[in-house]
Short mmCIF file of C-alpha atoms and ligand atoms in Angstrom, two decimals:
data_model
loop_
_atom_site.label_atom_id
_atom_site.label_comp_id
_atom_site.label_asym_id
_atom_site.label_seq_id
_atom_site.Cartn_x
_atom_site.Cartn_y
_atom_site.Cartn_z
CA MET A 1 27.37 8.28 24.81
CA ALA A 2 26.60 9.05 21.07
CA ILE A 3 23.21 8.65 20.12
CA ILE A 4 22.32 5.88 17.68
CA LYS A 5 20.09 7.49 15.09
CA ILE A 6 17.39 5.91 12.70
CA GLN A 7 18.69 5.34 9.26
CA LYS A 8 18.24 7.53 6.24
CA GLY A 9 15.05 7.27 4.29
CA THR A 10 13.62 5.14 7.00
CA LYS A 11 10.90 6.52 9.59
CA ASP A 12 9.47 5.20 12.98
CA ILE A 13 5.38 5.51 12.80
CA LEU A 14 5.07 6.50 16.03
CA PRO A 15 1.99 6.10 18.57
CA SER A 16 0.40 9.30 17.33
CA ASP A 17 0.47 8.19 13.74
CA MET A 18 -1.26 5.29 14.65
CA PRO A 19 -4.80 6.27 14.25
CA ILE A 20 -4.28 7.08 10.48
CA TRP A 21 -2.38 3.72 9.98
CA HIS A 22 -5.22 1.64 11.83
CA PHE A 23 -7.63 3.50 9.78
CA MET A 24 -5.83 2.54 6.44
CA GLU A 25 -5.58 -1.21 7.47
CA GLU A 26 -9.01 -1.49 8.99
CA LYS A 27 -10.62 -0.15 5.56
CA ALA A 28 -8.14 -2.53 3.48
CA ASN A 29 -9.65 -5.46 5.43
CA GLU A 30 -13.06 -4.03 5.04
CA VAL A 31 -12.92 -2.93 1.59
CA PHE A 32 -11.02 -5.88 0.07
CA THR A 33 -13.17 -8.53 2.21
CA LYS A 34 -16.26 -7.24 0.43
CA TYR A 35 -14.93 -8.42 -2.82
CA GLY A 36 -14.09 -11.74 -1.70
CA ALA A 37 -10.52 -11.07 -1.24
CA LYS A 38 -8.65 -13.21 1.29
CA GLU A 39 -5.29 -11.43 3.17
CA ILE A 40 -1.82 -13.25 2.74
CA ARG A 41 1.37 -12.39 4.59
CA THR A 42 4.56 -13.58 2.96
CA PRO A 43 8.06 -13.35 4.48
CA ILE A 44 9.96 -9.90 4.20
CA PHE A 45 12.99 -11.64 2.55
CA GLU A 46 13.11 -13.96 -0.41
CA ALA A 47 15.71 -15.35 -2.58
CA THR A 48 17.29 -12.88 -4.68
CA GLU A 49 16.71 -15.01 -7.78
CA LEU A 50 12.67 -14.57 -7.11
CA PHE A 51 13.12 -10.73 -7.93
CA ALA A 52 15.70 -11.07 -10.40
CA ARG A 53 13.12 -13.44 -12.53
CA GLY A 54 9.87 -12.35 -11.22
CA VAL A 55 10.64 -8.21 -11.09
CA GLY A 56 12.95 -8.54 -14.26
CA ASP A 57 16.43 -7.77 -14.66
CA THR A 58 16.14 -4.46 -16.84
CA THR A 59 14.14 -2.66 -13.99
CA ASP A 60 15.76 0.22 -11.61
CA ILE A 61 14.16 -1.92 -8.77
CA VAL A 62 16.29 -4.96 -9.75
CA ASN A 63 19.42 -3.04 -10.79
CA LYS A 64 19.78 -0.44 -8.40
CA GLU A 65 17.39 -0.58 -5.74
CA MET A 66 17.79 -3.91 -3.87
CA TYR A 67 18.95 -4.85 -0.42
CA THR A 68 20.85 -7.87 -1.19
CA PHE A 69 22.76 -9.98 1.27
CA GLU A 70 24.44 -13.19 1.48
CA LYS A 71 23.94 -15.99 4.42
CA SER A 72 24.92 -19.32 4.17
CA ASP A 73 26.03 -19.06 0.67
CA ARG A 74 22.75 -17.98 -0.20
CA SER A 75 21.68 -14.75 -1.82
CA LEU A 76 18.60 -13.00 -0.22
CA THR A 77 16.82 -9.81 -1.02
CA LEU A 78 14.73 -7.93 1.31
CA ARG A 79 11.40 -7.44 -0.71
CA PRO A 80 11.38 -4.52 -3.04
CA GLU A 81 7.52 -5.18 -3.81
CA ASN A 82 5.28 -8.24 -3.08
CA THR A 83 4.02 -9.35 -6.28
CA ALA A 84 6.50 -11.89 -6.72
CA GLY A 85 6.48 -13.02 -3.08
CA VAL A 86 2.63 -13.48 -3.54
CA VAL A 87 3.16 -15.32 -6.81
CA ARG A 88 5.80 -17.87 -5.37
CA SER A 89 3.39 -18.68 -2.52
CA PHE A 90 0.55 -19.03 -5.09
CA ILE A 91 2.31 -21.58 -6.97
CA GLU A 92 4.18 -23.36 -3.84
CA ASN A 93 0.85 -23.72 -2.18
CA GLY A 94 -0.83 -24.69 -5.67
CA MET A 95 -3.20 -22.16 -5.25
CA HIS A 96 -4.27 -22.88 -8.95
CA ARG A 97 -6.41 -25.74 -7.64
CA LEU A 98 -8.81 -23.17 -5.72
CA SER A 99 -11.74 -22.07 -7.95
CA ALA A 100 -10.61 -18.95 -10.07
CA PRO A 101 -10.88 -16.02 -9.16
CA VAL A 102 -7.90 -16.35 -6.30
CA LYS A 103 -8.10 -13.08 -4.81
CA LEU A 104 -5.00 -12.10 -2.21
CA TRP A 105 -4.33 -8.95 -0.70
CA TYR A 106 -1.40 -7.96 1.41
CA LYS A 107 0.20 -4.93 3.57
CA GLY A 108 3.35 -4.47 4.60
CA PRO A 109 6.83 -3.02 4.57
CA MET A 110 8.71 -3.06 1.11
CA PHE A 111 12.62 -2.00 0.63
CA ARG A 112 14.16 -0.22 -2.02
CA TYR A 113 17.87 1.58 -1.92
CA GLU A 114 16.36 5.08 -3.34
CA ARG A 115 17.46 8.41 -2.96
CA PRO A 116 15.37 9.67 0.01
CA GLN A 117 12.72 12.51 -0.42
CA ALA A 118 9.60 13.67 0.00
CA GLY A 119 7.01 10.59 -0.78
CA ARG A 120 10.02 8.29 -1.44
CA GLN A 121 11.45 6.21 1.47
CA ARG A 122 13.97 3.25 1.74
CA GLN A 123 11.59 1.27 3.81
CA PHE A 124 8.06 2.03 3.13
CA HIS A 125 4.44 0.36 3.10
CA GLN A 126 2.34 -1.03 0.59
CA VAL A 127 -1.23 -2.36 0.61
CA GLY A 128 -2.30 -4.18 -2.49
CA ILE A 129 -3.94 -6.93 -4.11
CA GLU A 130 -3.43 -9.80 -6.62
CA VAL A 131 -6.27 -11.52 -8.70
CA PHE A 132 -5.25 -14.60 -10.41
CA GLY A 133 -6.99 -16.92 -13.03
CA ILE A 134 -9.24 -14.60 -14.86
CA LYS A 135 -8.36 -13.27 -18.53
CA GLN A 136 -11.13 -11.46 -19.16
CA ALA A 137 -11.35 -7.89 -19.15
CA THR A 138 -14.18 -8.18 -15.96
CA ALA A 139 -10.84 -8.86 -13.80
CA ASP A 140 -9.09 -5.72 -14.68
CA ALA A 141 -12.33 -3.51 -14.07
CA GLU A 142 -13.03 -5.38 -10.52
CA VAL A 143 -9.53 -4.75 -9.48
CA ILE A 144 -9.69 -0.87 -10.64
CA MET A 145 -12.99 -0.79 -8.90
CA MET A 146 -11.22 -2.14 -5.92
CA ALA A 147 -8.39 0.31 -6.04
CA VAL A 148 -10.99 3.24 -6.44
CA ASP A 149 -13.54 1.82 -3.91
CA TYR A 150 -10.60 1.60 -1.29
CA LEU A 151 -9.42 5.07 -1.93
CA LYS A 152 -13.08 6.57 -1.46
CA SER A 153 -13.53 4.64 1.46
CA LEU A 154 -10.48 6.65 2.95
CA GLY A 155 -12.17 9.78 1.97
CA LEU A 156 -10.10 10.25 -0.97
CA ASN A 157 -11.84 11.36 -4.13
CA ASP A 158 -9.64 14.03 -5.75
CA LEU A 159 -7.80 11.61 -7.72
CA THR A 160 -6.98 10.53 -11.46
CA VAL A 161 -6.89 7.30 -12.73
CA GLU A 162 -4.51 7.03 -15.91
CA LEU A 163 -4.85 3.89 -18.06
CA ASN A 164 -2.72 2.07 -20.95
CA THR A 165 -2.66 -0.90 -22.66
CA LEU A 166 0.72 -2.34 -23.56
CA GLY A 167 -0.43 -5.23 -25.82
CA CYS A 168 0.84 -8.76 -25.94
CA PRO A 169 4.46 -9.38 -26.54
CA LYS A 170 3.41 -10.43 -30.38
CA CYS A 171 1.82 -6.56 -30.85
CA ARG A 172 4.54 -4.98 -29.00
CA GLU A 173 7.30 -6.37 -31.20
CA GLU A 174 6.66 -4.08 -34.16
CA PHE A 175 6.04 -0.97 -31.59
CA LYS A 176 9.35 -1.55 -30.03
CA LYS A 177 11.22 -1.95 -33.53
CA ASN A 178 9.42 1.45 -34.77
CA LEU A 179 10.24 3.09 -31.47
CA LYS A 180 13.75 2.12 -31.83
CA ASP A 181 13.97 3.16 -35.24
CA VAL A 182 12.82 6.73 -34.66
CA ILE A 183 14.69 7.04 -31.35
CA ARG A 184 18.32 5.79 -32.78
CA PRO A 185 19.29 9.06 -34.31
CA TYR A 186 19.07 10.53 -30.68
CA LEU A 187 20.83 7.88 -28.89
CA PRO A 188 23.75 9.98 -28.03
CA GLN A 189 21.69 12.35 -26.33
CA LEU A 190 20.04 10.14 -23.80
CA CYS A 191 20.91 9.37 -20.28
CA GLU A 192 23.04 6.43 -19.68
CA ASP A 193 19.97 4.33 -17.89
CA CYS A 194 18.08 5.19 -21.43
CA GLN A 195 20.95 3.95 -23.51
CA THR A 196 21.11 0.50 -21.64
CA ARG A 197 17.11 0.34 -21.98
CA PHE A 198 17.10 1.07 -25.52
CA GLU A 199 18.98 -2.25 -26.33
CA LYS A 200 17.11 -4.39 -23.36
CA ASN A 201 13.74 -2.86 -22.90
CA PRO A 202 12.96 -0.28 -25.04
CA LEU A 203 9.39 0.16 -23.69
CA ARG A 204 10.94 1.44 -20.70
CA LEU A 205 12.26 4.45 -22.06
CA LEU A 206 9.09 6.36 -21.98
CA ASP A 207 9.19 5.77 -17.95
CA CYS A 208 12.53 7.86 -17.71
CA LYS A 209 12.24 10.77 -15.53
CA SER A 210 15.18 12.84 -16.89
CA PRO A 211 14.02 16.31 -18.55
CA GLU A 212 16.38 15.83 -21.46
CA CYS A 213 15.33 12.36 -22.26
CA GLN A 214 12.06 13.57 -21.93
CA GLU A 215 12.59 16.23 -24.48
CA VAL A 216 13.84 13.72 -27.07
CA TYR A 217 10.76 11.70 -26.53
CA ALA A 218 8.38 14.85 -27.32
CA LYS A 219 9.71 15.19 -30.83
CA PRO A 220 6.77 14.92 -33.25
CA GLU A 221 8.02 11.93 -35.14
CA ILE A 222 8.61 9.99 -31.96
CA GLN A 223 5.14 11.17 -30.69
CA ALA A 224 3.97 9.71 -33.73
CA VAL A 225 4.97 6.45 -32.85
CA ILE A 226 3.97 6.44 -29.28
CA GLN A 227 0.34 7.73 -29.94
CA GLY A 228 -0.16 5.57 -33.09
CA ASP A 229 -2.08 2.35 -32.63
CA PHE A 230 -0.18 -0.65 -32.61
CA ILE A 231 -2.35 -2.88 -30.34
CA CYS A 232 -3.46 -6.28 -32.10
CA GLU A 233 -7.27 -6.68 -32.31
CA GLU A 234 -7.82 -8.90 -29.59
CA CYS A 235 -5.97 -6.58 -27.25
CA SER A 236 -7.81 -3.76 -28.59
CA GLU A 237 -10.89 -5.78 -27.59
CA HIS A 238 -10.08 -6.37 -24.21
CA PHE A 239 -9.02 -2.72 -23.61
CA ASN A 240 -12.39 -1.46 -24.98
CA GLU A 241 -14.15 -3.97 -22.89
CA LEU A 242 -12.32 -2.79 -19.98
CA LEU A 243 -13.59 0.94 -20.70
CA SER A 244 -16.80 0.12 -21.52
CA TYR A 245 -16.86 -1.53 -17.72
CA LEU A 246 -15.47 1.46 -16.20
CA ASP A 247 -18.15 3.75 -17.82
CA THR A 248 -20.84 1.36 -16.36
CA LEU A 249 -19.05 1.74 -13.22
CA GLY A 250 -18.87 5.71 -13.58
CA ILE A 251 -15.05 5.45 -12.93
CA LYS A 252 -13.47 8.66 -14.66
CA TYR A 253 -9.93 7.78 -16.27
CA GLU A 254 -7.52 9.30 -18.59
CA ARG A 255 -5.86 7.46 -21.45
CA ASN A 256 -1.75 7.92 -21.06
CA LYS A 257 0.05 6.42 -23.56
CA LEU A 258 3.35 7.15 -22.01
CA LEU A 259 2.19 5.05 -19.02
CA VAL A 260 4.27 2.00 -19.10
CA ARG A 261 5.20 1.10 -15.66
CA GLY A 262 8.56 0.24 -14.10
CA LEU A 263 8.25 -3.79 -14.10
CA ASP A 264 8.91 -5.93 -16.72
CA TYR A 265 6.16 -8.57 -16.61
CA TYR A 266 3.09 -6.25 -17.46
CA ASN A 267 1.02 -7.13 -20.47
CA ARG A 268 -2.25 -5.25 -21.72
CA THR A 269 -3.65 -3.20 -19.28
CA VAL A 270 -1.27 -0.78 -16.76
CA PHE A 271 -2.98 1.65 -14.52
CA GLU A 272 -1.79 4.48 -12.01
CA ILE A 273 -3.58 6.59 -9.51
CA LYS A 274 -2.42 10.07 -9.01
CA SER A 275 -3.05 12.69 -6.46
CA ASN A 276 -3.19 16.18 -7.41
CA ASN A 277 -2.22 17.19 -4.00
CA LEU A 278 1.30 15.52 -3.79
CA GLY A 279 4.03 17.47 -5.51
CA SER A 280 6.43 15.37 -7.90
CA GLN A 281 5.93 11.93 -5.98
CA ASN A 282 2.47 11.85 -7.20
CA ALA A 283 1.55 8.02 -7.58
CA VAL A 284 -0.48 6.72 -4.79
CA CYS A 285 -1.36 3.23 -6.80
CA GLY A 286 0.31 1.40 -9.80
CA GLY A 287 -0.83 -1.64 -11.08
CA GLY A 288 -1.40 -4.08 -14.25
CA ARG A 289 -2.14 -7.33 -15.61
CA TYR A 290 0.79 -9.84 -15.60
CA ASP A 291 -0.33 -12.84 -17.51
CA SER A 292 2.94 -14.54 -17.90
CA LEU A 293 4.49 -14.17 -14.30
CA VAL A 294 2.98 -17.34 -12.82
CA LYS A 295 4.09 -19.59 -15.61
CA ASN A 296 7.77 -17.61 -15.89
CA LEU A 297 8.27 -18.25 -12.22
CA GLY A 298 7.39 -22.00 -12.50
CA GLY A 299 3.65 -22.36 -12.14
CA GLU A 300 1.02 -23.22 -14.09
CA ASP A 301 -0.14 -20.90 -16.91
CA THR A 302 -2.53 -18.23 -15.05
CA PRO A 303 -3.43 -15.02 -15.77
CA ALA A 304 -3.40 -12.36 -13.16
CA ILE A 305 -3.54 -8.71 -12.51
CA GLY A 306 -3.23 -6.38 -9.49
CA PHE A 307 -1.93 -3.21 -7.81
CA ALA A 308 0.05 -1.92 -5.30
CA MET A 309 -0.55 1.40 -3.23
CA GLY A 310 2.02 3.48 -1.28
CA MET A 311 0.66 3.70 2.06
CA GLU A 312 2.93 6.97 3.22
CA ARG A 313 1.67 8.57 0.41
CA LEU A 314 -2.13 7.78 1.26
CA ALA A 315 -0.91 8.70 4.91
CA SER A 316 0.27 12.04 3.88
CA LEU A 317 -2.76 12.86 2.08
CA LEU A 318 -5.12 11.83 4.80
CA GLY A 319 -3.66 14.45 7.52
CA GLU A 320 -4.10 13.93 10.92
CA LYS A 321 -6.21 11.76 13.01
CA LYS A 322 -6.88 12.48 16.84
CA GLU A 323 -5.47 10.02 19.29
CA GLU A 324 -8.56 8.05 21.12
CA LYS A 325 -8.39 9.08 24.73
CA LEU A 326 -8.96 6.02 26.97
CA THR A 327 -12.48 5.84 28.04
CA ALA A 328 -12.12 5.38 31.87
CA PHE A 329 -9.31 6.00 34.64
CA VAL A 330 -10.04 4.83 37.82
CA VAL A 331 -9.64 7.31 40.75
CA SER A 332 -8.95 5.88 44.05
CA ASN A 333 -6.62 6.00 46.72
CA ASN A 334 -7.42 2.11 47.82
CA ILE A 335 -5.06 0.38 45.44
CA ALA A 336 -6.30 -3.02 45.76
CA GLU A 337 -9.64 -2.13 44.83
CA ALA A 338 -8.54 0.25 42.04
CA ILE A 339 -6.43 -2.58 40.65
CA LYS A 340 -9.73 -5.15 40.88
CA LEU A 341 -12.22 -2.45 39.46
CA THR A 342 -9.94 -1.43 36.59
CA GLU A 343 -9.62 -5.43 35.61
CA GLU A 344 -13.35 -5.66 35.99
CA LEU A 345 -13.83 -3.23 33.39
CA ARG A 346 -11.47 -4.02 30.98
CA LEU A 347 -12.93 -7.43 31.00
CA LYS A 348 -16.24 -5.40 29.84
CA GLY A 349 -14.30 -4.27 26.92
CA ILE A 350 -13.65 -0.77 28.50
CA THR A 351 -10.04 0.87 27.79
CA CYS A 352 -9.07 1.92 31.47
CA GLU A 353 -6.16 2.87 33.38
CA PHE A 354 -5.54 3.38 36.88
CA ASP A 355 -2.75 5.41 38.68
CA LEU A 356 0.14 3.08 39.44
CA THR A 357 1.91 5.93 41.67
CA ASN A 358 -0.86 6.17 44.14
CA LYS A 359 -0.91 9.81 44.20
CA LYS A 360 -3.32 12.09 45.90
CA PHE A 361 -7.10 11.76 45.08
CA VAL A 362 -7.09 15.50 43.46
CA LYS A 363 -4.18 14.89 41.26
CA GLN A 364 -5.52 11.41 40.46
CA LEU A 365 -8.50 13.28 38.81
CA GLU A 366 -6.42 15.64 37.57
CA LYS A 367 -4.67 13.01 35.51
CA ALA A 368 -8.02 11.28 34.78
CA SER A 369 -9.20 14.67 33.19
CA LYS A 370 -6.25 14.86 30.83
CA VAL A 371 -6.34 11.07 29.49
CA ALA A 372 -9.77 9.95 29.91
CA LYS A 373 -13.34 10.46 28.90
CA TYR A 374 -14.75 9.10 32.77
CA ALA A 375 -13.03 8.95 35.81
CA VAL A 376 -14.70 6.06 38.02
CA ILE A 377 -14.47 7.11 41.54
CA LEU A 378 -14.17 4.58 44.20
CA GLY A 379 -13.69 6.23 47.65
CA GLU A 380 -14.26 4.16 50.95
CA ASP A 381 -17.99 5.27 51.05
CA GLU A 382 -18.51 3.76 47.56
CA ILE A 383 -16.35 0.71 48.29
CA SER A 384 -18.29 -0.05 51.57
CA LYS A 385 -21.84 0.00 49.35
CA GLY A 386 -20.68 -1.80 46.37
CA GLU A 387 -20.79 1.61 44.27
CA VAL A 388 -18.81 4.09 42.27
CA THR A 389 -19.08 7.44 40.99
CA VAL A 390 -19.01 7.94 37.33
CA LYS A 391 -17.91 11.35 36.17
CA ASN A 392 -18.30 12.67 32.57
CA LEU A 393 -14.94 14.60 32.27
CA ASP A 394 -16.32 16.59 29.27
CA THR A 395 -19.31 17.99 30.91
CA SER A 396 -18.59 17.40 34.78
CA GLU A 397 -22.14 15.36 35.27
CA GLN A 398 -21.67 12.95 37.88
CA LYS A 399 -23.77 9.91 39.10
CA THR A 400 -23.16 7.09 41.38
CA VAL A 401 -24.39 3.69 40.20
CA LYS A 402 -23.85 0.07 41.87
CA ARG A 403 -20.40 -1.39 40.54
CA ASN A 404 -21.85 -3.81 38.54
CA ASN A 405 -23.95 -1.70 36.83
CA ILE A 406 -21.34 0.61 35.20
CA VAL A 407 -22.06 1.65 31.62
CA LEU A 408 -19.85 4.00 29.78
CA ASN A 409 -20.35 5.05 26.22
P1 LIG B 1 7.80 5.38 -8.66
O1 LIG B 1 7.75 6.12 -10.14
O2 LIG B 1 7.00 6.60 -7.70
O3 LIG B 1 9.08 5.41 -8.46
P2 LIG B 1 7.13 2.93 -8.87
O4 LIG B 1 6.39 2.65 -10.35
O5 LIG B 1 8.52 2.48 -8.42
O6 LIG B 1 6.79 4.62 -8.58
P3 LIG B 1 5.49 0.78 -7.58
O7 LIG B 1 6.44 -0.04 -7.97
O8 LIG B 1 4.44 0.88 -8.83
O9 LIG B 1 6.17 2.29 -8.04
O10 LIG B 1 4.79 0.96 -6.13
C1 LIG B 1 3.31 1.20 -5.98
C2 LIG B 1 3.27 2.54 -5.41
O11 LIG B 1 4.24 2.26 -4.05
C3 LIG B 1 3.91 3.71 -5.55
O12 LIG B 1 2.79 4.26 -6.56
C4 LIG B 1 4.05 4.49 -4.68
O13 LIG B 1 2.94 5.00 -4.12
C5 LIG B 1 4.52 3.48 -3.81
N1 LIG B 1 6.29 3.47 -3.53
C6 LIG B 1 6.91 3.18 -4.14
N2 LIG B 1 8.21 3.18 -4.44
C7 LIG B 1 7.99 3.94 -3.08
C8 LIG B 1 9.09 4.44 -2.25
N3 LIG B 1 10.29 4.64 -2.30
N4 LIG B 1 8.88 5.47 -0.93
C9 LIG B 1 7.57 5.39 -0.83
N5 LIG B 1 6.58 4.91 -1.51
C10 LIG B 1 6.60 4.25 -2.49
MG1 LIG B 2 10.48 3.88 -8.30
#
């Protein structure tokens, strides 16, 4: 019969990959908890409308990448990202009544119908943070600090923080107009996507990955607008305050005026963290401030800022981690006693197995040396005396101890 294969753009996370995944998940819990963040788990599918409104219907994510299906006349979508879901839950559970800041972190699978390639899958995982209720730049600094701290806890130091400010809708208006004016003469040379973006969301023109479009945007008169200053006084103050906190924290950053990010909801601070060791899909983290999203999704006016990191990209930077061996393997031809002892050891918190097929003693010992750090040997002699022989399988040292006195470390 034909074998049924895994779907394009998806991957099994195999037992041999698990040490890295557990490491990333445990560190997330450890680091984010230090900042007072709490974990939240929201559903993997939501109403399509949530993403159309929450992510923005001029984005690639919503226009091209969503897994949408109908069920009982409802349009549902597998989440392509988790900010919209967390914001929905924040609103629905009245979390604006909690004392600010409300800091939530999440991890889990996301789904985007993209062309699979290195660093780009159709089901991938993100770990992320959302901080609600603080409009001051201290929250921006703390969120960036959390990202950097988490990456450091994984041992990743060779990373660059890129930073930009998009201003507020007010100051952005003039920038958009100026940008459109200088780009208009080149409109026929731009890709189809950029032609649509030009009217719907001109800021996103700068985000285009097509080399032809980037060539146009590199023209001096266009660069003059991009590199010029359009940020209003309040937004500039916010940004400069953030930069001063980052300096205080010793976090290095680079200003990148082309950084506009894919999603519609961002205002003021946007940032990405990039690795020099990842080839073309080099962003491990993307984030920013989204002060109008909670209100746009029907909640109380609540400022917010967050980030998401791609866990597969992190995993590929972390390389391999060895699978842990079992602590003990019980070696005995008396099955009843082997079962009992194995259970006793597990109750003490020791990872332990015995030979389910009751092979010859020597075969059991061979198996033990492959899978475990210690063989706990239970011959008839030991059973009658209430003892066991513990053999360290690295050093071959062994000693006989009372059964209720087994210490393995
Ligand atoms: P990109 O420019 O790489 O498409 P993005 O702007 O779509 O990124 P975000 O929505 O900001 O990405 O997601 C945050 C992070 O999630 C990215 O920095 C990346 O590490 C990861 N990520 C995004 N899409 C994918 C994907 N299809 N496969 C694997 N990881 C992804
Ligand atoms: Mg993308």
